[in-house]
mmCIF file of C-alpha atoms in Angstrom:
data_model
loop_
_atom_site.group_PDB
_atom_site.id
_atom_site.type_symbol
_atom_site.label_atom_id
_atom_site.label_comp_id
_atom_site.label_asym_id
_atom_site.label_seq_id
_atom_site.Cartn_x
_atom_site.Cartn_y
_atom_site.Cartn_z
ATOM 1 C CA MET A 19 29.612 171.921 149.545
ATOM 2 C CA LEU A 20 28.143 169.036 151.466
ATOM 3 C CA HIS A 21 25.172 170.115 153.613
ATOM 4 C CA SER A 22 24.251 167.932 156.532
ATOM 5 C CA ASP A 23 20.810 168.810 157.977
ATOM 6 C CA THR A 24 21.373 172.415 158.068
ATOM 7 C CA SER A 25 17.886 173.187 158.199
ATOM 8 C CA ARG A 26 15.539 171.820 160.622
ATOM 9 C CA PRO A 27 13.026 169.164 159.345
ATOM 10 C CA GLY A 28 9.601 170.582 159.197
ATOM 11 C CA GLY A 29 10.461 174.376 158.804
ATOM 12 C CA VAL A 30 8.558 177.021 160.647
ATOM 13 C CA GLU A 31 5.437 176.752 162.684
ATOM 14 C CA SER A 32 2.754 179.392 161.846
ATOM 15 C CA SER A 33 -0.135 180.800 163.492
ATOM 16 C CA VAL A 34 -2.513 178.286 161.852
ATOM 17 C CA VAL A 35 -1.111 175.324 163.970
ATOM 18 C CA ASP A 36 -4.224 175.409 166.173
ATOM 19 C CA GLU A 37 -6.521 175.299 163.198
ATOM 20 C CA ARG A 38 -5.482 171.933 161.915
ATOM 21 C CA SER A 39 -7.874 169.860 164.069
ATOM 22 C CA MET A 40 -10.677 172.168 163.193
ATOM 23 C CA VAL A 41 -10.725 171.595 159.547
ATOM 24 C CA GLY A 42 -12.033 168.274 157.731
ATOM 25 C CA SER A 43 -13.755 165.169 158.866
ATOM 26 C CA ARG A 44 -12.011 161.768 159.385
ATOM 27 C CA ASP A 45 -13.352 160.503 155.894
ATOM 28 C CA GLN A 46 -11.774 163.542 154.300
ATOM 29 C CA TRP A 47 -8.348 162.883 156.049
ATOM 30 C CA LEU A 48 -8.384 159.569 154.852
ATOM 31 C CA HIS A 49 -9.175 160.826 151.344
ATOM 32 C CA ILE A 50 -6.128 163.138 151.736
ATOM 33 C CA TYR A 51 -3.998 160.383 152.775
ATOM 34 C CA GLU A 52 -5.137 158.128 149.770
ATOM 35 C CA GLN A 53 -4.145 161.163 147.426
ATOM 36 C CA MET A 54 -0.642 161.367 148.897
ATOM 37 C CA LEU A 55 -0.158 157.796 148.749
ATOM 38 C CA LYS A 56 -1.172 157.812 144.862
ATOM 39 C CA ILE A 57 1.476 160.414 144.238
ATOM 40 C CA ARG A 58 4.096 158.416 146.093
ATOM 41 C CA ILE A 59 3.301 154.935 144.416
ATOM 42 C CA PHE A 60 3.079 156.762 140.935
ATOM 43 C CA GLU A 61 6.380 158.100 141.364
ATOM 44 C CA GLU A 62 7.709 154.672 142.453
ATOM 45 C CA HIS A 63 6.524 153.237 139.098
ATOM 46 C CA VAL A 64 7.826 156.223 137.257
ATOM 47 C CA ASN A 65 11.292 155.497 138.698
ATOM 48 C CA ASP A 66 11.020 151.809 137.814
ATOM 49 C CA LEU A 67 9.957 152.590 134.135
ATOM 50 C CA TYR A 68 12.936 154.822 133.915
ATOM 51 C CA LYS A 69 15.360 152.189 135.347
ATOM 52 C CA SER A 70 13.903 149.508 132.946
ATOM 53 C CA ALA A 71 14.548 151.649 129.931
ATOM 54 C CA LYS A 72 10.856 151.779 129.142
ATOM 55 C CA MET A 73 10.362 155.637 129.684
ATOM 56 C CA PRO A 74 12.227 157.837 127.182
ATOM 57 C CA GLY A 75 13.908 160.989 128.929
ATOM 58 C CA LEU A 76 14.115 161.938 132.406
ATOM 59 C CA ALA A 77 11.566 162.588 135.223
ATOM 60 C CA HIS A 78 11.853 164.700 138.433
ATOM 61 C CA LEU A 79 10.223 162.660 141.258
ATOM 62 C CA TYR A 80 7.941 164.424 143.717
ATOM 63 C CA SER A 81 8.273 161.817 146.514
ATOM 64 C CA GLY A 82 8.533 163.406 150.058
ATOM 65 C CA GLU A 83 6.666 166.518 149.029
ATOM 66 C CA GLU A 84 2.963 165.021 148.806
ATOM 67 C CA ALA A 85 1.547 167.070 151.655
ATOM 68 C CA VAL A 86 2.167 170.290 149.787
ATOM 69 C CA ALA A 87 0.464 169.342 146.408
ATOM 70 C CA VAL A 88 -2.404 167.585 148.153
ATOM 71 C CA GLY A 89 -2.941 170.125 151.024
ATOM 72 C CA VAL A 90 -3.116 173.023 148.457
ATOM 73 C CA CYS A 91 -5.263 171.179 145.955
ATOM 74 C CA GLU A 92 -7.635 170.008 148.292
ATOM 75 C CA SER A 93 -8.515 173.536 149.088
ATOM 76 C CA LEU A 94 -9.424 174.359 145.658
ATOM 77 C CA ARG A 95 -12.442 173.958 143.345
ATOM 78 C CA ARG A 96 -12.149 171.999 140.060
ATOM 79 C CA ASP A 97 -12.497 175.206 138.100
ATOM 80 C CA ASP A 98 -9.527 176.960 140.025
ATOM 81 C CA TYR A 99 -6.357 177.084 138.226
ATOM 82 C CA ILE A 100 -2.986 175.740 138.916
ATOM 83 C CA THR A 101 0.346 175.919 137.239
ATOM 84 C CA SER A 102 3.150 173.481 137.809
ATOM 85 C CA THR A 103 6.836 172.929 137.486
ATOM 86 C CA HIS A 104 9.274 170.398 136.091
ATOM 87 C CA ARG A 105 8.611 168.305 139.361
ATOM 88 C CA GLY A 106 4.999 168.483 138.620
ATOM 89 C CA HIS A 107 3.496 164.922 138.627
ATOM 90 C CA GLY A 108 2.192 165.368 142.299
ATOM 91 C CA HIS A 109 0.351 168.596 141.403
ATOM 92 C CA CYS A 110 -1.287 166.991 138.175
ATOM 93 C CA LEU A 111 -2.501 164.067 140.414
ATOM 94 C CA ALA A 112 -3.748 166.182 143.294
ATOM 95 C CA LYS A 113 -5.637 168.325 141.018
ATOM 96 C CA GLY A 114 -7.527 165.243 139.628
ATOM 97 C CA ALA A 115 -5.496 164.154 136.511
ATOM 98 C CA SER A 116 -6.056 160.558 135.292
ATOM 99 C CA ILE A 117 -3.117 157.962 136.095
ATOM 100 C CA ASN A 118 -3.830 156.314 132.738
ATOM 101 C CA ARG A 119 -3.317 159.467 130.706
ATOM 102 C CA MET A 120 -0.279 160.499 132.708
ATOM 103 C CA PHE A 121 1.535 157.226 132.315
ATOM 104 C CA ALA A 122 0.706 157.369 128.591
ATOM 105 C CA GLU A 123 2.175 160.899 128.399
ATOM 106 C CA LEU A 124 5.317 159.631 130.060
ATOM 107 C CA LEU A 125 5.730 156.879 127.621
ATOM 108 C CA GLY A 126 5.106 159.044 124.646
ATOM 109 C CA LYS A 127 1.780 157.486 123.862
ATOM 110 C CA GLU A 128 -1.112 158.829 121.770
ATOM 111 C CA ALA A 129 -3.542 158.590 124.804
ATOM 112 C CA GLY A 130 -1.437 161.041 126.895
ATOM 113 C CA TYR A 131 -2.513 164.477 127.923
ATOM 114 C CA CYS A 132 -0.214 165.970 125.010
ATOM 115 C CA ARG A 133 -0.670 163.027 122.840
ATOM 116 C CA GLY A 134 2.793 161.654 123.923
ATOM 117 C CA LYS A 135 4.675 164.892 122.896
ATOM 118 C CA GLY A 136 5.083 166.660 126.014
ATOM 119 C CA GLY A 137 6.412 164.152 128.477
ATOM 120 C CA SER A 138 7.161 164.385 132.031
ATOM 121 C CA MET A 139 7.503 168.129 132.332
ATOM 122 C CA HIS A 140 4.681 169.517 130.098
ATOM 123 C CA ILE A 141 1.611 167.695 131.274
ATOM 124 C CA ALA A 142 -1.482 169.981 131.189
ATOM 125 C CA ASP A 143 -5.206 168.985 131.846
ATOM 126 C CA GLN A 144 -7.506 171.945 131.146
ATOM 127 C CA ASP A 145 -10.726 169.928 132.397
ATOM 128 C CA THR A 146 -9.341 170.077 136.106
ATOM 129 C CA GLY A 147 -7.845 173.597 135.728
ATOM 130 C CA ASN A 148 -4.255 172.560 135.411
ATOM 131 C CA LEU A 149 -2.728 174.923 133.076
ATOM 132 C CA GLY A 150 0.436 172.897 132.751
ATOM 133 C CA ALA A 151 3.772 172.050 134.040
ATOM 134 C CA ASN A 152 6.633 173.963 132.752
ATOM 135 C CA ALA A 153 10.419 172.924 132.352
ATOM 136 C CA ILE A 154 11.532 176.578 132.469
ATOM 137 C CA VAL A 155 12.324 177.527 136.045
ATOM 138 C CA ALA A 156 9.743 180.054 137.114
ATOM 139 C CA GLY A 157 8.291 179.847 133.584
ATOM 140 C CA SER A 158 4.695 179.503 134.786
ATOM 141 C CA THR A 159 4.462 182.218 137.262
ATOM 142 C CA ALA A 160 3.233 184.763 134.703
ATOM 143 C CA ILE A 161 0.761 182.060 133.497
ATOM 144 C CA ALA A 162 -0.698 181.752 136.745
ATOM 145 C CA THR A 163 -0.901 185.463 137.333
ATOM 146 C CA GLY A 164 -2.509 186.016 133.914
ATOM 147 C CA ALA A 165 -5.176 183.309 134.765
ATOM 148 C CA ALA A 166 -5.810 185.188 137.956
ATOM 149 C CA MET A 167 -6.182 188.425 135.867
ATOM 150 C CA SER A 168 -8.516 186.833 133.669
ATOM 151 C CA SER A 169 -10.749 185.670 136.454
ATOM 152 C CA LYS A 170 -10.801 189.154 137.885
ATOM 153 C CA MET A 171 -11.830 190.733 134.478
ATOM 154 C CA ARG A 172 -14.398 188.152 133.826
ATOM 155 C CA GLY A 173 -16.034 188.642 137.249
ATOM 156 C CA SER A 174 -15.297 185.103 138.176
ATOM 157 C CA ASP A 175 -14.444 183.923 141.719
ATOM 158 C CA GLN A 176 -11.878 181.565 140.477
ATOM 159 C CA ILE A 177 -8.470 181.567 141.845
ATOM 160 C CA ALA A 178 -5.033 180.555 140.564
ATOM 161 C CA VAL A 179 -2.291 178.753 142.289
ATOM 162 C CA CYS A 180 1.322 179.103 141.238
ATOM 163 C CA PHE A 181 3.607 176.144 142.321
ATOM 164 C CA PHE A 182 7.374 176.899 142.121
ATOM 165 C CA GLY A 183 10.592 175.729 143.870
ATOM 166 C CA ASP A 184 13.109 177.763 145.746
ATOM 167 C CA GLY A 185 15.091 177.899 142.569
ATOM 168 C CA ALA A 186 12.641 180.308 140.894
ATOM 169 C CA LEU A 187 13.691 182.807 143.573
ATOM 170 C CA GLY A 188 16.354 183.703 141.279
ATOM 171 C CA GLN A 189 14.301 184.452 138.268
ATOM 172 C CA GLY A 190 13.017 188.124 137.564
ATOM 173 C CA LEU A 191 9.810 186.965 135.938
ATOM 174 C CA LEU A 192 8.426 185.941 139.616
ATOM 175 C CA TYR A 193 8.878 189.290 140.981
ATOM 176 C CA GLU A 194 7.370 191.115 137.941
ATOM 177 C CA SER A 195 4.382 188.921 138.071
ATOM 178 C CA MET A 196 4.160 189.336 141.987
ATOM 179 C CA ASN A 197 4.462 193.081 141.643
ATOM 180 C CA MET A 198 1.624 193.180 139.116
ATOM 181 C CA ALA A 199 -0.661 190.694 141.300
ATOM 182 C CA SER A 200 -0.140 192.956 144.349
ATOM 183 C CA LEU A 201 -0.788 196.166 142.539
ATOM 184 C CA TRP A 202 -4.052 194.888 141.101
ATOM 185 C CA LYS A 203 -4.825 192.635 143.925
ATOM 186 C CA LEU A 204 -5.295 189.562 141.787
ATOM 187 C CA PRO A 205 -6.648 186.310 143.104
ATOM 188 C CA VAL A 206 -3.420 184.275 142.907
ATOM 189 C CA ILE A 207 -1.466 182.272 145.566
ATOM 190 C CA TYR A 208 2.174 181.873 145.032
ATOM 191 C CA VAL A 209 3.276 178.558 146.695
ATOM 192 C CA CYS A 210 7.147 178.141 147.200
ATOM 193 C CA GLU A 211 8.015 174.553 147.689
ATOM 194 C CA ASN A 212 11.506 174.938 149.502
ATOM 195 C CA ASN A 213 12.836 171.483 149.449
ATOM 196 C CA LEU A 214 16.131 172.768 150.582
ATOM 197 C CA TYR A 215 18.098 172.144 147.195
ATOM 198 C CA GLY A 216 18.065 173.730 143.770
ATOM 199 C CA GLU A 217 19.504 170.848 141.612
ATOM 200 C CA TYR A 218 22.553 170.092 143.686
ATOM 201 C CA THR A 219 23.128 173.315 145.685
ATOM 202 C CA HIS A 220 21.666 174.158 149.187
ATOM 203 C CA PHE A 221 19.339 177.069 148.936
ATOM 204 C CA SER A 222 21.309 178.929 151.547
ATOM 205 C CA GLU A 223 23.930 179.383 148.981
ATOM 206 C CA THR A 224 21.643 180.985 146.410
ATOM 207 C CA VAL A 225 18.976 182.848 148.319
ATOM 208 C CA ALA A 226 20.080 185.868 150.269
ATOM 209 C CA GLY A 227 17.885 186.837 153.231
ATOM 210 C CA GLU A 228 14.608 185.212 154.395
ATOM 211 C CA ILE A 229 12.465 183.783 151.358
ATOM 212 C CA SER A 230 9.151 185.330 152.857
ATOM 213 C CA ALA A 231 10.745 188.710 152.935
ATOM 214 C CA ARG A 232 10.690 188.855 149.191
ATOM 215 C CA ALA A 233 6.975 188.713 148.971
ATOM 216 C CA LYS A 234 6.569 191.043 151.818
ATOM 217 C CA ALA A 235 8.526 193.601 149.891
ATOM 218 C CA PHE A 236 5.343 193.700 147.578
ATOM 219 C CA GLY A 237 3.037 194.274 150.257
ATOM 220 C CA MET A 238 1.832 190.816 150.061
ATOM 221 C CA LEU A 239 0.423 188.619 152.776
ATOM 222 C CA THR A 240 2.971 185.925 153.481
ATOM 223 C CA GLU A 241 2.779 182.490 155.501
ATOM 224 C CA GLU A 242 5.377 180.071 156.160
ATOM 225 C CA VAL A 243 4.256 176.452 157.192
ATOM 226 C CA ASP A 244 5.598 172.776 157.783
ATOM 227 C CA GLY A 245 5.305 171.359 154.401
ATOM 228 C CA GLN A 246 5.427 167.941 155.648
ATOM 229 C CA ASP A 247 2.093 168.429 157.736
ATOM 230 C CA VAL A 248 -0.724 168.205 155.322
ATOM 231 C CA ARG A 249 -3.170 169.346 157.755
ATOM 232 C CA MET A 250 -1.312 172.702 158.363
ATOM 233 C CA VAL A 251 -0.745 173.179 154.508
ATOM 234 C CA TYR A 252 -4.631 172.410 154.013
ATOM 235 C CA ALA A 253 -5.845 174.696 156.818
ATOM 236 C CA THR A 254 -3.389 177.672 155.679
ATOM 237 C CA THR A 255 -4.323 177.364 151.952
ATOM 238 C CA LYS A 256 -8.061 177.005 152.802
ATOM 239 C CA ARG A 257 -7.737 180.437 154.492
ATOM 240 C CA LEU A 258 -5.745 182.054 151.868
ATOM 241 C CA VAL A 259 -8.030 180.733 149.257
ATOM 242 C CA GLU A 260 -11.131 182.170 150.908
ATOM 243 C CA ARG A 261 -9.414 185.454 151.151
ATOM 244 C CA ALA A 262 -8.501 185.574 147.504
ATOM 245 C CA ARG A 263 -12.018 184.816 146.671
ATOM 246 C CA GLN A 264 -13.369 187.684 148.443
ATOM 247 C CA GLY A 265 -11.205 189.960 146.540
ATOM 248 C CA ASP A 266 -8.552 190.749 149.196
ATOM 249 C CA GLY A 267 -5.592 189.912 146.737
ATOM 250 C CA PRO A 268 -2.703 187.759 146.392
ATOM 251 C CA ALA A 269 -0.694 185.734 148.989
ATOM 252 C CA PHE A 270 2.553 184.023 149.247
ATOM 253 C CA LEU A 271 2.926 180.524 150.939
ATOM 254 C CA VAL A 272 6.155 179.164 151.722
ATOM 255 C CA CYS A 273 6.050 175.230 152.356
ATOM 256 C CA ASN A 274 9.212 173.922 153.915
ATOM 257 C CA THR A 275 9.531 170.377 152.519
ATOM 258 C CA TYR A 276 12.184 167.672 151.304
ATOM 259 C CA ARG A 277 12.594 165.643 148.025
ATOM 260 C CA TYR A 278 13.560 162.047 149.020
ATOM 261 C CA TYR A 279 15.343 161.354 146.021
ATOM 262 C CA GLY A 280 17.707 163.074 143.552
ATOM 263 C CA HIS A 281 17.260 166.139 141.391
ATOM 264 C CA HIS A 282 16.114 163.717 138.731
ATOM 265 C CA VAL A 283 15.796 160.023 138.271
ATOM 266 C CA GLY A 284 19.405 159.827 136.997
ATOM 267 C CA ASP A 285 20.847 161.566 140.204
ATOM 268 C CA ILE A 286 21.442 158.255 142.179
ATOM 269 C CA SER A 287 24.484 159.163 144.267
ATOM 270 C CA ARG A 288 23.772 162.354 146.291
ATOM 271 C CA SER A 289 26.474 162.165 148.765
ATOM 272 C CA TYR A 290 28.558 164.890 147.435
ATOM 273 C CA TYR A 291 26.001 167.542 148.104
ATOM 274 C CA ARG A 292 23.759 166.175 150.805
ATOM 275 C CA ALA A 293 24.215 163.589 153.739
ATOM 276 C CA LYS A 294 22.471 160.243 153.712
ATOM 277 C CA GLU A 295 21.812 160.822 157.455
ATOM 278 C CA GLU A 296 19.923 163.969 156.352
ATOM 279 C CA GLU A 297 17.758 162.011 153.854
ATOM 280 C CA GLN A 298 17.059 159.280 156.440
ATOM 281 C CA LYS A 299 15.952 161.797 159.164
ATOM 282 C CA TRP A 300 13.474 163.393 156.756
ATOM 283 C CA MET A 301 12.181 159.959 155.783
ATOM 284 C CA THR A 302 11.863 158.409 159.197
ATOM 285 C CA GLN A 303 10.769 161.458 161.157
ATOM 286 C CA ARG A 304 9.102 163.810 158.915
ATOM 287 C CA ASP A 305 7.194 161.609 156.393
ATOM 288 C CA PRO A 306 4.118 163.321 155.341
ATOM 289 C CA LEU A 307 2.256 159.926 155.027
ATOM 290 C CA THR A 308 3.388 158.593 158.379
ATOM 291 C CA LEU A 309 2.587 161.926 160.223
ATOM 292 C CA LEU A 310 -0.971 161.860 158.800
ATOM 293 C CA SER A 311 -1.688 158.123 159.434
ATOM 294 C CA ASP A 312 -0.303 158.275 162.965
ATOM 295 C CA TRP A 313 -2.556 161.331 163.851
ATOM 296 C CA LEU A 314 -5.587 159.548 162.287
ATOM 297 C CA ILE A 315 -4.899 156.357 164.504
ATOM 298 C CA GLU A 316 -3.972 158.236 167.722
ATOM 299 C CA GLN A 317 -6.326 161.180 167.615
ATOM 300 C CA GLN A 318 -9.316 160.291 165.237
ATOM 301 C CA GLY A 319 -9.637 156.486 166.085
ATOM 302 C CA ALA A 320 -8.733 155.291 162.597
ATOM 303 C CA ASP A 321 -8.244 151.396 162.314
ATOM 304 C CA ALA A 322 -4.655 150.747 161.350
ATOM 305 C CA ALA A 323 -6.100 148.118 158.850
ATOM 306 C CA ILE A 324 -7.674 150.585 156.803
ATOM 307 C CA PHE A 325 -4.234 152.026 155.525
ATOM 308 C CA LYS A 326 -3.291 148.634 154.182
ATOM 309 C CA GLN A 327 -6.723 148.373 152.429
ATOM 310 C CA ILE A 328 -6.024 151.959 150.893
ATOM 311 C CA GLU A 329 -2.536 150.846 149.686
ATOM 312 C CA GLN A 330 -3.895 147.839 148.029
ATOM 313 C CA GLN A 331 -6.570 149.766 146.230
ATOM 314 C CA VAL A 332 -4.005 152.458 145.251
ATOM 315 C CA ARG A 333 -1.331 149.995 144.054
ATOM 316 C CA ALA A 334 -3.838 148.120 141.790
ATOM 317 C CA GLU A 335 -5.096 151.402 140.317
ATOM 318 C CA VAL A 336 -1.317 152.745 139.606
ATOM 319 C CA GLU A 337 -0.378 149.124 138.173
ATOM 320 C CA ALA A 338 -3.405 149.139 135.942
ATOM 321 C CA GLY A 339 -2.468 152.613 134.689
ATOM 322 C CA VAL A 340 1.274 151.421 133.906
ATOM 323 C CA GLU A 341 -0.335 148.463 131.865
ATOM 324 C CA PHE A 342 -2.572 150.822 130.140
ATOM 325 C CA ALA A 343 0.473 152.975 129.058
ATOM 326 C CA LEU A 344 2.547 150.154 127.991
ATOM 327 C CA ASN A 345 -0.143 148.704 125.803
ATOM 328 C CA ALA A 346 -1.287 151.996 124.477
ATOM 329 C CA PRO A 347 -0.355 152.834 120.659
ATOM 330 C CA TYR A 348 2.211 155.486 119.701
ATOM 331 C CA PRO A 349 0.835 158.452 117.766
ATOM 332 C CA GLU A 350 0.952 158.214 114.085
ATOM 333 C CA LEU A 351 4.003 159.780 112.334
ATOM 334 C CA SER A 352 1.813 162.008 110.410
ATOM 335 C CA GLU A 353 1.178 163.906 113.712
ATOM 336 C CA VAL A 354 4.830 164.933 114.056
ATOM 337 C CA ASP A 355 4.055 168.710 112.799
ATOM 338 C CA GLN A 356 0.562 168.843 114.460
ATOM 339 C CA ASP A 357 -0.096 170.987 117.458
ATOM 340 C CA VAL A 358 3.341 172.670 117.069
ATOM 341 C CA TYR A 359 3.274 176.513 117.486
ATOM 342 C CA ALA A 360 6.844 177.538 117.844
#
């Protein structure tokens, strides 16, 4: 069934809307803009690598959803944990992953985070608290919950954030994990990235009732925000993070967002399940980069020229990462049975 803009761009306003202007300096928001742009340009090059047959396998692009990953991860410490999904490049970069090593992993090179064996859907970076992306829908929900349990048992004030899409709402593991987290008041935040489509199906055809009601059934604090507004995502997450560190238990955050491109890089013609007009409306009216840059110029006095400067710097960094990966060696054949546990 073709859906044409059946959900309002931007989703639901929450009680934190007035908090947005109270959090962060102009320099911090410029940094946040740079982080989102880095993800956007990184994904552009991933798509180019796929189309030029330089990248083995598929990738699921995060373009359009940058405000969620950056808004959430900017509220975390380096030693806090995250778990990611098959659409995880944005989470990895927002948590501090190296562009060089990420491109190397995508191209199957030895310098990659998993020495070229994991590929797009299995990047992990222990040094930045990234416990890994997971190709299994909802597969990382228990991992994040376990990390939060570990933190509580060790007396640490680390928290865990579990990213997942609306498709995970059909998986029992998510509910088992949330039940445990709520019972034991674990410091974990479940972030549902509702980009409206699970592969090629609108979420209204797969999710009965309200998404937030599912977490409320476990007695869990629940927030729903405009996932295109990075200021709103950051302000809300910051509050939930502080609450979790104080021992007040888990929370569930629904971020209404939109993926600009297909389910994966091979999903080029999407007209059979969503309208081109819908895509254009989100790209032109609800783009997270434009929303932030417009606010910085109009409300914070930022010079429009600085955004061109940031773009030049980011493009140079990303292009250098591509060259690094293209020139990096493949792992030796003798490694084929190393680091294989199942």
